[in-house]
CSV table of C-alpha atoms and ligand atoms in Angstrom, one decimal:
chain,number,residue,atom,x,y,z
A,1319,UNK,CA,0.0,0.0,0.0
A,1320,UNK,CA,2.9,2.0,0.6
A,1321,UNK,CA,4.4,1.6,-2.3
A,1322,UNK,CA,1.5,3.3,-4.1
A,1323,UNK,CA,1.5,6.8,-1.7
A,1324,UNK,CA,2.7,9.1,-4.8
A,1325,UNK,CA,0.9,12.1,-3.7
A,1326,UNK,CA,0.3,13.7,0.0
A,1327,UNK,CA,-2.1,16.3,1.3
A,1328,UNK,CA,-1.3,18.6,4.0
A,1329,UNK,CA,-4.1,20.1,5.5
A,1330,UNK,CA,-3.0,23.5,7.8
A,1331,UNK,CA,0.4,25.1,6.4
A,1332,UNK,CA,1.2,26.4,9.7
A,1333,UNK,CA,4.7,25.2,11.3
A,1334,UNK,CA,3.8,21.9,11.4
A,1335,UNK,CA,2.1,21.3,8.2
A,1336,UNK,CA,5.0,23.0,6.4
A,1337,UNK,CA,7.3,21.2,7.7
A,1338,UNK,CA,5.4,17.9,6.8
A,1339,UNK,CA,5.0,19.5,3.3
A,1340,UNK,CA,8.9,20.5,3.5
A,1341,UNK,CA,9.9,16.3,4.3
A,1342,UNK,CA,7.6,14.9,2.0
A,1343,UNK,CA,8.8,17.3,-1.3
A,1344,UNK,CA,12.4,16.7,-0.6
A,1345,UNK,CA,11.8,13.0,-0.1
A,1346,UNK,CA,10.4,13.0,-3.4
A,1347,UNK,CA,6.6,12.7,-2.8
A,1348,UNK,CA,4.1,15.2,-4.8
A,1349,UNK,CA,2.3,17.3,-1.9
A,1350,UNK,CA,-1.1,19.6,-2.0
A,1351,UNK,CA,-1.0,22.0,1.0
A,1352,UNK,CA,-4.3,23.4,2.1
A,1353,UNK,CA,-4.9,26.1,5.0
A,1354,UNK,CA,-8.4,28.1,5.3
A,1355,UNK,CA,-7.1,30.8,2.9
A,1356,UNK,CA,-4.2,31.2,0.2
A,1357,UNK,CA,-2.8,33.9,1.3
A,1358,UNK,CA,-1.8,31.3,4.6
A,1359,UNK,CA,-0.8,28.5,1.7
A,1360,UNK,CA,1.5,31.2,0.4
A,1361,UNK,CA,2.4,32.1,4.3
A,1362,UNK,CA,3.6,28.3,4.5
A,1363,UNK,CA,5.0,27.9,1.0
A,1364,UNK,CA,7.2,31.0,1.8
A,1365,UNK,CA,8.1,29.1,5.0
A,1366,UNK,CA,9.5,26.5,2.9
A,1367,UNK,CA,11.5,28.4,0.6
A,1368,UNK,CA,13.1,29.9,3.0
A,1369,UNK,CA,14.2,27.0,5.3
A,1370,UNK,CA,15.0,24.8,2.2
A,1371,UNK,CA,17.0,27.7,1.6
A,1372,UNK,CA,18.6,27.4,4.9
A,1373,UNK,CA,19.3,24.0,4.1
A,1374,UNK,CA,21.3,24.9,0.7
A,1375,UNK,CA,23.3,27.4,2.5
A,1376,UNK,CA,24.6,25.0,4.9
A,1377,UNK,CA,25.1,22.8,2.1
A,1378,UNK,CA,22.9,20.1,3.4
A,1379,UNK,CA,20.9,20.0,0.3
A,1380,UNK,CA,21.7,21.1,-3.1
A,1381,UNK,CA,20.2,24.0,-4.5
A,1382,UNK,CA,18.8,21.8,-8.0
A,1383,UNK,CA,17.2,19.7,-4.9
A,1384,UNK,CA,15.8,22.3,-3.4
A,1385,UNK,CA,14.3,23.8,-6.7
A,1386,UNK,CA,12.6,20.1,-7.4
A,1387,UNK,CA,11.1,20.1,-4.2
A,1388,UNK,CA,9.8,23.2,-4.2
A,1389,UNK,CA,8.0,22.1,-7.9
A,1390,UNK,CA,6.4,19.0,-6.2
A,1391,UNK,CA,4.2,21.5,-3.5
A,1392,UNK,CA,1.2,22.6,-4.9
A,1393,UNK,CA,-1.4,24.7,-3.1
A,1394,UNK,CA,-4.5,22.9,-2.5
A,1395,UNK,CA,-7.4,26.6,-2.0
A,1396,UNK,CA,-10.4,23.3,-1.7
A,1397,UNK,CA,-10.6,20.3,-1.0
A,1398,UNK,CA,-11.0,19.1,-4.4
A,1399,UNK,CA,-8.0,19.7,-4.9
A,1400,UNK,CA,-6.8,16.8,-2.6
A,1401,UNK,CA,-8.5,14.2,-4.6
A,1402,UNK,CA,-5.4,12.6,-6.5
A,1403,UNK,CA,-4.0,12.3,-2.4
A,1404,UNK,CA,-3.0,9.1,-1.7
A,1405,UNK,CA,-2.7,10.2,1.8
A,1406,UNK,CA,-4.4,13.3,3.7
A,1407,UNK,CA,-2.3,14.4,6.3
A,1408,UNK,CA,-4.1,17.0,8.8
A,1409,UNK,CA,-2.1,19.6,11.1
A,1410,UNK,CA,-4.9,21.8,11.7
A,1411,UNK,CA,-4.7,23.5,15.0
A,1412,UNK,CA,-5.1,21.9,17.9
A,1413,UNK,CA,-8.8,21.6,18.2
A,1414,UNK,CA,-11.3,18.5,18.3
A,1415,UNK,CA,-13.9,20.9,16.7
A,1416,UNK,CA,-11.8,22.0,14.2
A,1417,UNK,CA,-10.4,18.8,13.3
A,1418,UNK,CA,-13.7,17.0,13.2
A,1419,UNK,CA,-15.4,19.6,10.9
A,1420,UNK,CA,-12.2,19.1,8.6
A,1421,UNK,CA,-12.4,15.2,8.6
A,1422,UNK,CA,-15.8,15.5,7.8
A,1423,UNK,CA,-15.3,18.0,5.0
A,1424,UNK,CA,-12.8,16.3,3.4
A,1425,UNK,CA,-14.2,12.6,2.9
A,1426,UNK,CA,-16.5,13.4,-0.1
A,1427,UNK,CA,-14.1,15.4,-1.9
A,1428,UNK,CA,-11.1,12.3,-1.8
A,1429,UNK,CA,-11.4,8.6,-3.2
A,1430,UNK,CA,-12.5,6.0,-0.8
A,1431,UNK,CA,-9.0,4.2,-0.3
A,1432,UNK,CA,-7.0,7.3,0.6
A,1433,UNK,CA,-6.0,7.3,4.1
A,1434,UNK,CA,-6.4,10.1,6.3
A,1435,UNK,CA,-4.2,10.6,9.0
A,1436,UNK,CA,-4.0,13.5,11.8
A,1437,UNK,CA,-0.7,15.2,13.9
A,1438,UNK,CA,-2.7,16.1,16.7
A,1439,UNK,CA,-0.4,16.1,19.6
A,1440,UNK,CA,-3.0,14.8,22.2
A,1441,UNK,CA,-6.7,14.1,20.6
A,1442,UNK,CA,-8.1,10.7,20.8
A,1443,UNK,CA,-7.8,8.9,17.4
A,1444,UNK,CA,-10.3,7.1,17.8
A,1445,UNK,CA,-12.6,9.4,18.3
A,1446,UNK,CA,-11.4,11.7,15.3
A,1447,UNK,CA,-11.6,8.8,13.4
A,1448,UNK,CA,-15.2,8.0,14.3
A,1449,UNK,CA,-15.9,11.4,12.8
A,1450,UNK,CA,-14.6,10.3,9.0
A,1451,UNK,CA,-16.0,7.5,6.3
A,1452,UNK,CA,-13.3,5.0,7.3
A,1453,UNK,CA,-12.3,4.7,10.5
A,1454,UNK,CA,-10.3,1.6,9.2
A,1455,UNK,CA,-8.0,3.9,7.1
A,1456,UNK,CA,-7.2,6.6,9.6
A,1457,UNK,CA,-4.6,7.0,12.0
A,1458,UNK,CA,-2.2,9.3,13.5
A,1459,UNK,CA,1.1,10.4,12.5
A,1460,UNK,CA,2.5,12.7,15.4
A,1461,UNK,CA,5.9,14.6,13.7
A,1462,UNK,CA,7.8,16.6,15.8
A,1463,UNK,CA,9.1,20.2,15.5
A,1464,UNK,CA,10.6,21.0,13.4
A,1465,UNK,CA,10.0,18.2,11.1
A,1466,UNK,CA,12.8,18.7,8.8
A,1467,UNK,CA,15.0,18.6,12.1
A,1468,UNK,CA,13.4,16.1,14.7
A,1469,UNK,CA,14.0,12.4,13.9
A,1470,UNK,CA,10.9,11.2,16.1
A,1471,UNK,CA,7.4,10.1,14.8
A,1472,UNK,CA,5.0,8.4,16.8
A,1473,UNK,CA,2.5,6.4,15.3
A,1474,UNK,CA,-0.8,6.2,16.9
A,1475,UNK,CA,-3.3,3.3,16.0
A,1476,UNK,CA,-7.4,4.4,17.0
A,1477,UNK,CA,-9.6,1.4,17.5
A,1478,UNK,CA,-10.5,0.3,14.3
A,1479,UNK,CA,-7.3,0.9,12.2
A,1480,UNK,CA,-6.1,-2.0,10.2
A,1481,UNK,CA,-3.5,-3.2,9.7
A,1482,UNK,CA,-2.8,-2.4,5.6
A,1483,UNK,CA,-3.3,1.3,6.9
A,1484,UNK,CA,-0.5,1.0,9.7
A,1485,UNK,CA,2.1,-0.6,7.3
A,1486,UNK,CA,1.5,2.0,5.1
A,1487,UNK,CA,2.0,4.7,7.7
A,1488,UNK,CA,5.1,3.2,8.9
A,1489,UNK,CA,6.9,2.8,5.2
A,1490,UNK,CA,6.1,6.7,4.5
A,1491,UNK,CA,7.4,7.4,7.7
A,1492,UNK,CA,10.5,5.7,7.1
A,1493,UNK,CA,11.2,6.6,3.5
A,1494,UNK,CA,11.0,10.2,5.3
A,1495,UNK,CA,14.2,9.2,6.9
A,1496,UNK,CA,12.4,9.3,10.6
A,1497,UNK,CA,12.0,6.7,13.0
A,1498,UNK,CA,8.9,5.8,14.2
A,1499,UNK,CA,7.9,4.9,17.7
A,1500,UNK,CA,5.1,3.3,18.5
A,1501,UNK,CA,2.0,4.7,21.3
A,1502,UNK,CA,-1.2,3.4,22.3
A,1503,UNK,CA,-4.0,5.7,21.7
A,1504,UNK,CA,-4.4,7.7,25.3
A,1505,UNK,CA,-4.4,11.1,26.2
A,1506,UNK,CA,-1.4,13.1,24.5
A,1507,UNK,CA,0.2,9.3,23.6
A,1508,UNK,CA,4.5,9.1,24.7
A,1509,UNK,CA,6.1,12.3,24.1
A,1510,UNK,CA,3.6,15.0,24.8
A,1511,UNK,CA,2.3,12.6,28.3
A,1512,UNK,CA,5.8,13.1,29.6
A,1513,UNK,CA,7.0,16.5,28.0
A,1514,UNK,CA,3.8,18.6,28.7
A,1515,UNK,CA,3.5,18.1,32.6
A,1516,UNK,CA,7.1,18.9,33.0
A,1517,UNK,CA,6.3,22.6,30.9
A,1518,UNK,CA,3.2,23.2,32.4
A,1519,UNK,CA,5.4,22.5,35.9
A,1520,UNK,CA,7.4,24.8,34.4
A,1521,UNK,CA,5.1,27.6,34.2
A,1522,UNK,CA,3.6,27.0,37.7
A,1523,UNK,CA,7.2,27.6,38.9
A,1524,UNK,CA,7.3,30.8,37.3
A,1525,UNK,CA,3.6,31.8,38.6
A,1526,UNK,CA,4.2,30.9,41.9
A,1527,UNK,CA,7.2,33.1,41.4
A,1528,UNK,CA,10.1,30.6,42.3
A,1529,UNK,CA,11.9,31.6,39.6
A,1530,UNK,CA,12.6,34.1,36.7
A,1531,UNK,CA,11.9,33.1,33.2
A,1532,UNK,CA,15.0,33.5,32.6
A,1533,UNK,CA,16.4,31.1,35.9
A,1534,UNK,CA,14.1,28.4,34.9
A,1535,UNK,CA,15.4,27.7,32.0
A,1536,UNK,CA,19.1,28.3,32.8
A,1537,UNK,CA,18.3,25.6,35.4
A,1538,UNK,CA,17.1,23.4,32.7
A,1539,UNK,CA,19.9,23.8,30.7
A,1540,UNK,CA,22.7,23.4,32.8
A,1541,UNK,CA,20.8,21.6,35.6
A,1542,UNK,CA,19.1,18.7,33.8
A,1543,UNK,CA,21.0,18.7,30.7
A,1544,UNK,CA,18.1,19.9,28.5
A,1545,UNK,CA,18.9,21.5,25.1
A,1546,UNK,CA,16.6,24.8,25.9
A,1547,UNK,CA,14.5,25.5,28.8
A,1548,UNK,CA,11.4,24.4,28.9
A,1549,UNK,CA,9.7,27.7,28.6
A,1550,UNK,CA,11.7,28.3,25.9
A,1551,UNK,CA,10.2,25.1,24.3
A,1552,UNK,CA,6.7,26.5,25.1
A,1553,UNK,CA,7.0,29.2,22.8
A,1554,UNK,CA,8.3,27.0,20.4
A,1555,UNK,CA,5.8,24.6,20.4
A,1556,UNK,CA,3.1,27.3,20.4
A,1557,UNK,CA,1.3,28.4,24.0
A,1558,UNK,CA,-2.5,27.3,22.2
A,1559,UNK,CA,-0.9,23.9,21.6
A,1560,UNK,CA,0.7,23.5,25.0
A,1561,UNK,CA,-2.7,24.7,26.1
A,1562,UNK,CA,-5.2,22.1,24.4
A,1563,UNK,CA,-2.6,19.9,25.0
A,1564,UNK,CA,-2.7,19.8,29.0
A,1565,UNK,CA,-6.7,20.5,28.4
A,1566,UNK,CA,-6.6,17.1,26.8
A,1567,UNK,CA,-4.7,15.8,29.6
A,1568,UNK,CA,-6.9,17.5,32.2
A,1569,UNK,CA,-10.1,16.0,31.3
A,1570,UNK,CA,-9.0,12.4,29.6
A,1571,UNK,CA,-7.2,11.2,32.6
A,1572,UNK,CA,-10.0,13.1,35.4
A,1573,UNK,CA,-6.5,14.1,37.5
A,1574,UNK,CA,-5.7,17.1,38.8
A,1575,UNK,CA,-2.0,17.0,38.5
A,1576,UNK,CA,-2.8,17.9,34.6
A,1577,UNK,CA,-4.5,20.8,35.7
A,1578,UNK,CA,-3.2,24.1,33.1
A,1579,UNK,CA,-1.3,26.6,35.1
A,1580,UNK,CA,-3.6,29.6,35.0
A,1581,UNK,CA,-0.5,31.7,34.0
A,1582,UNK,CA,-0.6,29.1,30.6
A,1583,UNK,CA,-4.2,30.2,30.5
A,1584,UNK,CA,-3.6,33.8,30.7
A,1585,UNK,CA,-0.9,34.3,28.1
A,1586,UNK,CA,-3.0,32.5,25.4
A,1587,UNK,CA,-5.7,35.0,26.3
A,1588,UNK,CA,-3.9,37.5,25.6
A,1589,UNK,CA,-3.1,36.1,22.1
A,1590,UNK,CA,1.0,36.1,23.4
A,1591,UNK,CA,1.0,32.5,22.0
A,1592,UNK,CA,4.7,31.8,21.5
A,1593,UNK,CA,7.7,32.7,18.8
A,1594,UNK,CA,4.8,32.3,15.8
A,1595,UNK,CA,3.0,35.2,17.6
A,1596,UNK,CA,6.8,37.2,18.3
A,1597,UNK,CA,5.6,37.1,22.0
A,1598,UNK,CA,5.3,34.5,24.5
A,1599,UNK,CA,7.5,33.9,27.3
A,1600,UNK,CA,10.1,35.7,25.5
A,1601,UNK,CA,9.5,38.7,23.3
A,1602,UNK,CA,10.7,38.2,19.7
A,1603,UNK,CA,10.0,41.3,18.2
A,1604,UNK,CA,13.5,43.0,18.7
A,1605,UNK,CA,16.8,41.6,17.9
A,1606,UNK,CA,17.5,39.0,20.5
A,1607,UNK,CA,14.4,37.2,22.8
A,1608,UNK,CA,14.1,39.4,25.9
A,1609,UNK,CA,12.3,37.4,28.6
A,1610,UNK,CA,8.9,38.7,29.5
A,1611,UNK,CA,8.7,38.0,33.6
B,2042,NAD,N1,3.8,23.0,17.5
B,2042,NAD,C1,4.3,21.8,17.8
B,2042,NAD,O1,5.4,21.7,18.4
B,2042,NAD,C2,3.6,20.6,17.4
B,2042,NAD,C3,4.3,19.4,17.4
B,2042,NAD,C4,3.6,18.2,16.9
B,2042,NAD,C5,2.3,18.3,16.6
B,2042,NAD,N2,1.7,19.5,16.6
B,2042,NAD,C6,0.2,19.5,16.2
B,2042,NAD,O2,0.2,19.9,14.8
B,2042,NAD,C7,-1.0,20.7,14.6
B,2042,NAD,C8,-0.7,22.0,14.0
B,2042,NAD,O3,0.1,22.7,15.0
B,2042,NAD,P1,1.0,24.0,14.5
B,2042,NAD,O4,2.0,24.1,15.6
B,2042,NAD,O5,1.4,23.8,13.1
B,2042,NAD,O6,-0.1,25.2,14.6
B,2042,NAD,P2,-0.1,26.5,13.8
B,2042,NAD,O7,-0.9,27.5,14.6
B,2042,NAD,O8,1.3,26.9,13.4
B,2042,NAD,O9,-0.8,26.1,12.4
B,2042,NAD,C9,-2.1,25.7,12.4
B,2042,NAD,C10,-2.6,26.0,11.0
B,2042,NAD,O10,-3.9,25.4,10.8
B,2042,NAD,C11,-4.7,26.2,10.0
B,2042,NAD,N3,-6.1,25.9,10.1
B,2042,NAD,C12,-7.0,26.1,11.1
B,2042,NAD,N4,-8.2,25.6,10.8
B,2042,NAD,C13,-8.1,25.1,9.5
B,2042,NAD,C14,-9.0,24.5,8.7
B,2042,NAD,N5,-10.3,24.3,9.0
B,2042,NAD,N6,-8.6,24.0,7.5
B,2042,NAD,C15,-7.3,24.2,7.1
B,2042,NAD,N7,-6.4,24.8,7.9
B,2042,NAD,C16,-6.8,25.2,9.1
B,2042,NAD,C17,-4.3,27.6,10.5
B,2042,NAD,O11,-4.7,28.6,9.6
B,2042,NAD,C18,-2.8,27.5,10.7
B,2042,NAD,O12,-2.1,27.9,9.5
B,2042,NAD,C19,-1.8,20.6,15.9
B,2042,NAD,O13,-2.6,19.5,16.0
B,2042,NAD,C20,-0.6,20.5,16.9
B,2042,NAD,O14,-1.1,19.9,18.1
B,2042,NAD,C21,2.3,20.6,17.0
């Protein structure tokens, strides 16, 4: 079944559906990215550029490469347009609602034996699943960010998903270059379970005001060994996602250790969401990130 995956859909070009978009071009697939509008297809596809570019500068890929993949990408304004998809991969944001209004959207307009897969970091497959034509063709293929960079994917199986669909999921995965892991379908699955608490922890310490922004993750760095601090990983990952993530969390386990630090709650309502708003924890708009507590 794998085999036959020629062409990918992307639905959301935001940082994780370009850089899903970004792997599959460069490992040769042909990819439709769709987003609610085009000028946010054309936010993504200049995303692309740019990092591929990045890439070729630090001669990691060659610029003729770069070109080709950049050819295969083709916006997708409906969903129509995702009909020759062999595979419909969905990195909408992070959203049951929203991602069970897309599922539902999209079956009509693609052929019965494409496979529809989601990155949610923490929504039940099975459940999203239930909201599509083929429960039996869907699962979920969590990336990490950033995709071109992070060698991780977990692979999430919902209830009904057969076999054919999983094999097929773990051989695009591969010929990606990543490695995939496997994780039963619960609440936020492996890496967000363990990662997430430790943030939100994170945050609490800064609430409760045990330490700076700034201390916390200089602890984490030079204390636990971590590559950046974990509120510096919040923005990263986006405080929304970090958000419905522990939400998740919250009410699929019914324990209060999950519970979102209101100080999580607070920044998102104030739209400061993380690097891809320039302000989060850190404040991105000048030259250097200036910590914002
Ligand atoms: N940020 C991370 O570190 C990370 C890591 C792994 C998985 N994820 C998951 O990937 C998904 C996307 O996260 P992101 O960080 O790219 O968010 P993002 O905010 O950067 O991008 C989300 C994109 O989805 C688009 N969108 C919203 N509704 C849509 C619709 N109905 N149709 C098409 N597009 C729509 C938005 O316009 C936006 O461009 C989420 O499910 C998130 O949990 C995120």
């Amino acid at each position: 079944m794998a085999n036959s995956i020629k062409t990918i859909g992307v639905i959301g070009a935001g940082q994780m559906g370009n850089g899903i978009a970004h792997v599959c071009a460069l490992a040769g697939f042909d990819v439709r990215l769709n987003d609610l509008s085009v000028d946010r297809i054309n936010a993504g596809l200049a995303t692309i550029n740019g990092n591929m570019a990045r890439q070729v500068a630090k001669g990691a890929i060659e610029e003729d490469v770069r070109q080709a993949a950049l050819d295969r990408i083709v916006p997708a304004a409906t969903y129509d347009d995702l009909r020759p998809c062999d595979i419909v991969i969905e990195a909408a944001t992070e959203n049951e609602e929203v991602k069970r209004k897309i599922f539902q959207s999209v079956c009509p307009s693609v052929r019965p034996e494409t496979i529809l897969a989601s990155n949610t970091s923490s929504i039940s497959i099975t459940r999203l699943a239930a909201s599509t034509d083929r429960p039996e063709r869907f699962i979920g293929i969590h990336f990490m960010n950033p995709v071109p960079v992070m060698q991780l994917v977990e692979l999430i199986r919902g209830i009904a998903t057969e076999d054919p669909t999983f094999e097929a999921a773990r051989e695009l995965v591969e010929k990606l270059g990543k490695t995939v892991t496997v994780a039963e379908d619960f609440p936020a699955f492996i890496v967000n379970r363990i990662l997430l608490p430790m943030i939100n922890e994170a945050i609490y310490v800064l609430y409760e005001g045990v330490g700076s922004v700034d201390s916390i993750d200089t602890a984490m760095r030079l204390g636990a060994n971590h590559p950046m601090g974990p509120l510096q990983l919040a923005d990263f990952i986006g405080l929304d996602t970090c958000l419905s993530v522990m939400q998740v969390l919250h009410d699929g386990l019914a324990d209060t250790k999950y519970r979102p630090c209101p100080l999580l709650v607070k920044y998102v309502e104030a739209g400061w969401l993380g690097r891809k708003a320039k302000r989060g924890f850190y404040d991105y708009r000048g030259e250097k990130p200036i910590p914002t507590r």
